[in-house]
Amino acid sequence: MKAVFTVSALEDLDRIRRYIAANYPELSALVGKRIHAVIGRIVAYPESARTVAGWSHVHVVPVIRYPYKIFYRIIGETVEILHIHHTSRER
């Protein structure tokens, strides 16, 4: 498996990075490393995460210790990262 990011997911990462760097610079590298570690686990075990209610093709994984969730789907041998969402923005 390999991971690819949608434009939206890349924008999410950039927004997260800028916000944390501006407000919590000491956490910036830690949060980035944690998000990338979770994505690594998603690639290794893509079917292990729960699916989103009403969207059976979309999986979601929380980023433990930080208020983010990673939404993705599996397309063949590719994990497509759709969004990285702050949990305070629940829909």
N, CA, C and O atoms as a GROMACS GRO file, in nm:
protein
  364
    1MET      N    1   0.084  -0.119   0.000
    1MET     CA    2   0.000   0.000   0.000
    1MET      C    3   0.088   0.125   0.000
    1MET      O    4   0.201   0.125   0.049
    2LYS      N    5   0.032   0.228  -0.057
    2LYS     CA    6   0.097   0.359  -0.051
    2LYS      C    7  -0.009   0.462  -0.017
    2LYS      O    8  -0.128   0.439  -0.038
    3ALA      N    9   0.034   0.575   0.034
    3ALA     CA   10  -0.059   0.683   0.068
    3ALA      C   11  -0.046   0.795  -0.033
    3ALA      O   12   0.064   0.831  -0.076
    4VAL      N   13  -0.160   0.850  -0.071
    4VAL     CA   14  -0.164   0.972  -0.151
    4VAL      C   15  -0.257   1.069  -0.079
    4VAL      O   16  -0.351   1.027  -0.011
    5PHE      N   17  -0.232   1.196  -0.095
    5PHE     CA   18  -0.310   1.299  -0.028
    5PHE      C   19  -0.392   1.377  -0.129
    5PHE      O   20  -0.342   1.414  -0.235
    6THR      N   21  -0.518   1.401  -0.096
    6THR     CA   22  -0.597   1.491  -0.179
    6THR      C   23  -0.548   1.633  -0.155
    6THR      O   24  -0.477   1.660  -0.058
    7VAL      N   25  -0.586   1.723  -0.243
    7VAL     CA   26  -0.552   1.864  -0.225
    7VAL      C   27  -0.609   1.913  -0.093
    7VAL      O   28  -0.542   1.987  -0.021
    8SER      N   29  -0.731   1.871  -0.060
    8SER     CA   30  -0.793   1.911   0.067
    8SER      C   31  -0.711   1.866   0.187
    8SER      O   32  -0.693   1.942   0.282
    9ALA      N   33  -0.661   1.743   0.183
    9ALA     CA   34  -0.581   1.691   0.294
    9ALA      C   35  -0.450   1.769   0.307
    9ALA      O   36  -0.406   1.798   0.418
   10LEU      N   37  -0.388   1.801   0.195
   10LEU     CA   38  -0.264   1.881   0.199
   10LEU      C   39  -0.291   2.020   0.255
   10LEU      O   40  -0.210   2.074   0.330
   11GLU      N   41  -0.405   2.078   0.217
   11GLU     CA   42  -0.443   2.209   0.272
   11GLU      C   43  -0.468   2.198   0.422
   11GLU      O   44  -0.430   2.287   0.498
   12ASP      N   45  -0.533   2.089   0.464
   12ASP     CA   46  -0.556   2.066   0.607
   12ASP      C   47  -0.423   2.061   0.682
   12ASP      O   48  -0.406   2.126   0.785
   13LEU      N   49  -0.328   1.983   0.630
   13LEU     CA   50  -0.196   1.972   0.694
   13LEU      C   51  -0.127   2.108   0.703
   13LEU      O   52  -0.068   2.141   0.806
   14ASP      N   53  -0.134   2.184   0.598
   14ASP     CA   54  -0.071   2.316   0.598
   14ASP      C   55  -0.137   2.408   0.700
   14ASP      O   56  -0.068   2.480   0.772
   15ARG      N   57  -0.270   2.405   0.706
   15ARG     CA   58  -0.344   2.487   0.802
   15ARG      C   59  -0.308   2.447   0.946
   15ARG      O   60  -0.287   2.534   1.031
   16ILE      N   61  -0.302   2.317   0.972
   16ILE     CA   62  -0.265   2.267   1.105
   16ILE      C   63  -0.124   2.313   1.139
   16ILE      O   64  -0.100   2.365   1.248
   17ARG      N   65  -0.032   2.294   1.046
   17ARG     CA   66   0.108   2.332   1.070
   17ARG      C   67   0.121   2.481   1.102
   17ARG      O   68   0.190   2.519   1.197
   18ARG      N   69   0.055   2.565   1.022
   18ARG     CA   70   0.064   2.710   1.044
   18ARG      C   71   0.004   2.750   1.178
   18ARG      O   72   0.061   2.832   1.250
   19TYR      N   73  -0.112   2.693   1.212
   19TYR     CA   74  -0.178   2.728   1.338
   19TYR      C   75  -0.091   2.689   1.458
   19TYR      O   76  -0.070   2.768   1.549
   20ILE      N   77  -0.041   2.566   1.456
   20ILE     CA   78   0.040   2.519   1.570
   20ILE      C   79   0.171   2.596   1.578
   20ILE      O   80   0.213   2.633   1.687
   21ALA      N   81   0.234   2.622   1.465
   21ALA     CA   82   0.360   2.697   1.466
   21ALA      C   83   0.341   2.838   1.522
   21ALA      O   84   0.428   2.890   1.592
   22ALA      N   85   0.227   2.899   1.493
   22ALA     CA   86   0.200   3.035   1.540
   22ALA      C   87   0.160   3.038   1.687
   22ALA      O   88   0.194   3.132   1.759
   23ASN      N   89   0.087   2.936   1.733
   23ASN     CA   90   0.031   2.939   1.868
   23ASN      C   91   0.101   2.848   1.969
   23ASN      O   92   0.101   2.877   2.089
   24TYR      N   93   0.159   2.740   1.922
   24TYR     CA   94   0.224   2.642   2.010
   24TYR      C   95   0.350   2.590   1.943
   24TYR      O   96   0.359   2.471   1.913
   25PRO      N   97   0.448   2.676   1.919
   25PRO     CA   98   0.565   2.634   1.841
   25PRO      C   99   0.638   2.513   1.898
   25PRO      O  100   0.697   2.435   1.823
   26GLU      N  101   0.634   2.496   2.030
   26GLU     CA  102   0.702   2.382   2.091
   26GLU      C  103   0.635   2.249   2.056
   26GLU      O  104   0.698   2.144   2.069
   27LEU      N  105   0.510   2.252   2.012
   27LEU     CA  106   0.437   2.130   1.976
   27LEU      C  107   0.438   2.099   1.827
   27LEU      O  108   0.399   1.990   1.785
   28SER      N  109   0.482   2.192   1.748
   28SER     CA  110   0.471   2.180   1.602
   28SER      C  111   0.530   2.049   1.549
   28SER      O  112   0.463   1.977   1.476
   29ALA      N  113   0.653   2.019   1.585
   29ALA     CA  114   0.718   1.897   1.534
   29ALA      C  115   0.651   1.772   1.590
   29ALA      O  116   0.637   1.672   1.519
   30LEU      N  117   0.609   1.777   1.717
   30LEU     CA  118   0.546   1.659   1.779
   30LEU      C  119   0.415   1.622   1.711
   30LEU      O  120   0.390   1.505   1.682
   31VAL      N  121   0.332   1.722   1.685
   31VAL     CA  122   0.204   1.696   1.620
   31VAL      C  123   0.226   1.644   1.478
   31VAL      O  124   0.160   1.548   1.437
   32GLY      N  125   0.316   1.705   1.405
   32GLY     CA  126   0.346   1.658   1.270
   32GLY      C  127   0.394   1.514   1.268
   32GLY      O  128   0.349   1.435   1.185
   33LYS      N  129   0.485   1.480   1.359
   33LYS     CA  130   0.535   1.342   1.367
   33LYS      C  131   0.424   1.245   1.402
   33LYS      O  132   0.418   1.135   1.348
   34ARG      N  133   0.336   1.286   1.493
   34ARG     CA  134   0.226   1.198   1.534
   34ARG      C  135   0.131   1.173   1.418
   34ARG      O  136   0.090   1.059   1.396
   35ILE      N  137   0.095   1.276   1.346
   35ILE     CA  138   0.005   1.261   1.231
   35ILE      C  139   0.068   1.167   1.128
   35ILE      O  140   0.000   1.079   1.075
   36HIS      N  141   0.195   1.186   1.099
   36HIS     CA  142   0.262   1.100   1.001
   36HIS      C  143   0.275   0.956   1.051
   36HIS      O  144   0.270   0.862   0.972
   37ALA      N  145   0.292   0.938   1.182
   37ALA     CA  146   0.296   0.802   1.238
   37ALA      C  147   0.162   0.732   1.222
   37ALA      O  148   0.156   0.614   1.188
   38VAL      N  149   0.054   0.806   1.245
   38VAL     CA  150  -0.080   0.748   1.228
   38VAL      C  151  -0.102   0.712   1.081
   38VAL      O  152  -0.157   0.606   1.052
   39ILE      N  153  -0.060   0.796   0.991
   39ILE     CA  154  -0.074   0.765   0.848
   39ILE      C  155   0.006   0.641   0.813
   39ILE      O  156  -0.038   0.559   0.732
   40GLY      N  157   0.123   0.625   0.871
   40GLY     CA  158   0.202   0.504   0.850
   40GLY      C  159   0.128   0.379   0.894
   40GLY      O  160   0.133   0.276   0.827
   41ARG      N  161   0.059   0.387   1.008
   41ARG     CA  162  -0.021   0.272   1.055
   41ARG      C  163  -0.140   0.247   0.964
   41ARG      O  164  -0.178   0.132   0.940
   42ILE      N  165  -0.200   0.354   0.915
   42ILE     CA  166  -0.312   0.339   0.822
   42ILE      C  167  -0.266   0.262   0.698
   42ILE      O  168  -0.334   0.171   0.652
   43VAL      N  169  -0.151   0.299   0.644
   43VAL     CA  170  -0.098   0.232   0.525
   43VAL      C  171  -0.069   0.085   0.555
   43VAL      O  172  -0.094  -0.002   0.471
   44ALA      N  173  -0.017   0.057   0.673
   44ALA     CA  174   0.016  -0.081   0.710
   44ALA      C  175  -0.109  -0.166   0.736
   44ALA      O  176  -0.111  -0.285   0.704
   45TYR      N  177  -0.213  -0.104   0.793
   45TYR     CA  178  -0.335  -0.177   0.830
   45TYR      C  179  -0.459  -0.099   0.787
   45TYR      O  180  -0.536  -0.056   0.873
   46PRO      N  181  -0.480  -0.080   0.660
   46PRO     CA  182  -0.586   0.010   0.613
   46PRO      C  183  -0.728  -0.033   0.650
   46PRO      O  184  -0.815   0.052   0.666
   47GLU      N  185  -0.752  -0.161   0.664
   47GLU     CA  186  -0.888  -0.209   0.694
   47GLU      C  187  -0.920  -0.208   0.843
   47GLU      O  188  -1.033  -0.238   0.881
   48SER      N  189  -0.824  -0.173   0.928
   48SER     CA  190  -0.844  -0.185   1.072
   48SER      C  191  -0.928  -0.073   1.133
   48SER      O  192  -0.980  -0.090   1.243
   49ALA      N  193  -0.943   0.037   1.065
   49ALA     CA  194  -1.018   0.151   1.119
   49ALA      C  195  -1.167   0.137   1.092
   49ALA      O  196  -1.209   0.070   0.997
   50ARG      N  197  -1.244   0.201   1.177
   50ARG     CA  198  -1.389   0.199   1.157
   50ARG      C  199  -1.426   0.285   1.036
   50ARG      O  200  -1.350   0.372   0.994
   51THR      N  201  -1.544   0.258   0.983
   51THR     CA  202  -1.594   0.340   0.872
   51THR      C  203  -1.686   0.447   0.928
   51THR      O  204  -1.736   0.437   1.039
   52VAL      N  205  -1.707   0.549   0.849
   52VAL     CA  206  -1.793   0.660   0.887
   52VAL      C  207  -1.938   0.621   0.859
   52VAL      O  208  -1.969   0.571   0.752
   53ALA      N  209  -2.025   0.644   0.956
   53ALA     CA  210  -2.167   0.613   0.940
   53ALA      C  211  -2.221   0.682   0.815
   53ALA      O  212  -2.206   0.803   0.799
   54GLY      N  213  -2.284   0.605   0.730
   54GLY     CA  214  -2.341   0.659   0.607
   54GLY      C  215  -2.242   0.671   0.492
   54GLY      O  216  -2.280   0.705   0.381
   55TRP      N  217  -2.117   0.644   0.519
   55TRP     CA  218  -2.011   0.653   0.418
   55TRP      C  219  -1.923   0.529   0.432
   55TRP      O  220  -1.808   0.540   0.474
   56SER      N  221  -1.975   0.415   0.398
   56SER     CA  222  -1.906   0.289   0.425
   56SER      C  223  -1.770   0.276   0.357
   56SER      O  224  -1.690   0.190   0.395
   57HIS      N  225  -1.742   0.358   0.259
   57HIS     CA  226  -1.612   0.352   0.191
   57HIS      C  227  -1.508   0.446   0.253
   57HIS      O  228  -1.392   0.445   0.213
   58VAL      N  229  -1.550   0.526   0.352
   58VAL     CA  230  -1.458   0.620   0.417
   58VAL      C  231  -1.428   0.571   0.558
   58VAL      O  232  -1.519   0.542   0.636
   59HIS      N  233  -1.299   0.562   0.590
   59HIS     CA  234  -1.253   0.519   0.722
   59HIS      C  235  -1.206   0.642   0.799
   59HIS      O  236  -1.172   0.744   0.740
   60VAL      N  237  -1.206   0.629   0.933
   60VAL     CA  238  -1.160   0.740   1.017
   60VAL      C  239  -1.075   0.685   1.131
   60VAL      O  240  -1.107   0.582   1.191
   61VAL      N  241  -0.966   0.756   1.159
   61VAL     CA  242  -0.875   0.719   1.268
   61VAL      C  243  -0.844   0.845   1.349
   61VAL      O  244  -0.808   0.948   1.293
   62PRO      N  245  -0.858   0.837   1.482
   62PRO     CA  246  -0.819   0.952   1.564
   62PRO      C  247  -0.667   0.960   1.577
   62PRO      O  248  -0.597   0.859   1.572
   63VAL      N  249  -0.618   1.081   1.594
   63VAL     CA  250  -0.476   1.102   1.624
   63VAL      C  251  -0.469   1.113   1.777
   63VAL      O  252  -0.498   1.219   1.834
   64ILE      N  253  -0.431   1.004   1.842
   64ILE     CA  254  -0.430   0.998   1.988
   64ILE      C  255  -0.338   1.108   2.044
   64ILE      O  256  -0.229   1.133   1.992
   65ARG      N  257  -0.385   1.172   2.151
   65ARG     CA  258  -0.319   1.282   2.221
   65ARG      C  259  -0.340   1.418   2.157
   65ARG      O  260  -0.311   1.521   2.219
   66TYR      N  261  -0.389   1.421   2.036
   66TYR     CA  262  -0.412   1.548   1.968
   66TYR      C  263  -0.553   1.547   1.909
   66TYR      O  264  -0.605   1.441   1.875
   67PRO      N  265  -0.615   1.665   1.896
   67PRO     CA  266  -0.757   1.671   1.856
   67PRO      C  267  -0.781   1.664   1.705
   67PRO      O  268  -0.843   1.752   1.647
   68TYR      N  269  -0.730   1.558   1.643
   68TYR     CA  270  -0.747   1.544   1.499
   68TYR      C  271  -0.796   1.405   1.464
   68TYR      O  272  -0.770   1.308   1.535
   69LYS      N  273  -0.867   1.396   1.354
   69LYS     CA  274  -0.909   1.269   1.296
   69LYS      C  275  -0.865   1.269   1.150
   69LYS      O  276  -0.870   1.371   1.081
   70ILE      N  277  -0.821   1.153   1.104
   70ILE     CA  278  -0.778   1.137   0.966
   70ILE      C  279  -0.882   1.054   0.893
   70ILE      O  280  -0.914   0.943   0.935
   71PHE      N  281  -0.935   1.108   0.784
   71PHE     CA  282  -1.035   1.040   0.703
   71PHE      C  283  -0.968   0.992   0.575
   71PHE      O  284  -0.892   1.066   0.512
   72TYR      N  285  -0.996   0.868   0.538
   72TYR     CA  286  -0.932   0.812   0.419
   72TYR      C  287  -1.021   0.707   0.355
   72TYR      O  288  -1.118   0.660   0.414
   73ARG      N  289  -0.986   0.672   0.232
   73ARG     CA  290  -1.052   0.561   0.165
   73ARG      C  291  -0.945   0.476   0.098
   73ARG      O  292  -0.833   0.520   0.074
   74ILE      N  293  -0.983   0.353   0.071
   74ILE     CA  294  -0.892   0.258   0.009
   74ILE      C  295  -0.933   0.240  -0.136
   74ILE      O  296  -1.048   0.209  -0.165
   75ILE      N  297  -0.838   0.261  -0.226
   75ILE     CA  298  -0.863   0.244  -0.369
   75ILE      C  299  -0.755   0.150  -0.420
   75ILE      O  300  -0.641   0.191  -0.443
   76GLY      N  301  -0.791   0.024  -0.437
   76GLY     CA  302  -0.692  -0.075  -0.481
   76GLY      C  303  -0.580  -0.088  -0.381
   76GLY      O  304  -0.604  -0.125  -0.266
   77GLU      N  305  -0.458  -0.058  -0.423
   77GLU     CA  306  -0.340  -0.066  -0.336
   77GLU      C  307  -0.299   0.072  -0.283
   77GLU      O  308  -0.186   0.092  -0.240
   78THR      N  309  -0.393   0.166  -0.287
   78THR     CA  310  -0.365   0.303  -0.244
   78THR      C  311  -0.458   0.344  -0.132
   78THR      O  312  -0.578   0.317  -0.135
   79VAL      N  313  -0.401   0.411  -0.032
   79VAL     CA  314  -0.480   0.475   0.072
   79VAL      C  315  -0.484   0.623   0.036
   79VAL      O  316  -0.380   0.690   0.032
   80GLU      N  317  -0.603   0.673   0.012
   80GLU     CA  318  -0.619   0.814  -0.023
   80GLU      C  319  -0.661   0.891   0.102
   80GLU      O  320  -0.770   0.870   0.154
   81ILE      N  321  -0.573   0.978   0.150
   81ILE     CA  322  -0.602   1.061   0.266
   81ILE      C  323  -0.692   1.174   0.218
   81ILE      O  324  -0.652   1.257   0.136
   82LEU      N  325  -0.814   1.177   0.270
   82LEU     CA  326  -0.914   1.274   0.224
   82LEU      C  327  -0.909   1.405   0.301
   82LEU      O  328  -0.908   1.513   0.242
   83HIS      N  329  -0.905   1.393   0.435
   83HIS     CA  330  -0.905   1.512   0.522
   83HIS      C  331  -0.835   1.480   0.652
   83HIS      O  332  -0.828   1.364   0.694
   84ILE      N  333  -0.783   1.583   0.713
   84ILE     CA  334  -0.733   1.575   0.850
   84ILE      C  335  -0.809   1.684   0.923
   84ILE      O  336  -0.788   1.803   0.902
   85HIS      N  337  -0.898   1.640   1.010
   85HIS     CA  338  -1.004   1.724   1.064
   85HIS      C  339  -0.984   1.749   1.212
   85HIS      O  340  -0.958   1.654   1.287
   86HIS      N  341  -0.994   1.874   1.257
   86HIS     CA  342  -0.989   1.905   1.400
   86HIS      C  343  -1.121   1.863   1.463
   86HIS      O  344  -1.228   1.892   1.408
   87THR      N  345  -1.115   1.794   1.576
   87THR     CA  346  -1.237   1.739   1.635
   87THR      C  347  -1.333   1.846   1.686
   87THR      O  348  -1.451   1.815   1.706
   88SER      N  349  -1.288   1.968   1.707
   88SER     CA  350  -1.381   2.074   1.749
   88SER      C  351  -1.470   2.118   1.634
   88SER      O  352  -1.566   2.193   1.655
   89ARG      N  353  -1.440   2.073   1.514
   89ARG     CA  354  -1.519   2.109   1.396
   89ARG      C  355  -1.607   1.994   1.350
   89ARG      O  356  -1.632   1.978   1.231
   90GLU      N  357  -1.655   1.914   1.446
   90GLU     CA  358  -1.741   1.799   1.412
   90GLU      C  359  -1.862   1.848   1.336
   90GLU      O  360  -1.919   1.954   1.366
   91ARG      N  361  -1.900   1.769   1.239
   91ARG     CA  362  -2.016   1.807   1.157
   91ARG      C  363  -2.141   1.746   1.211
   91ARG      O  364  -2.249   1.766   1.156
   0.00000   0.00000   0.00000
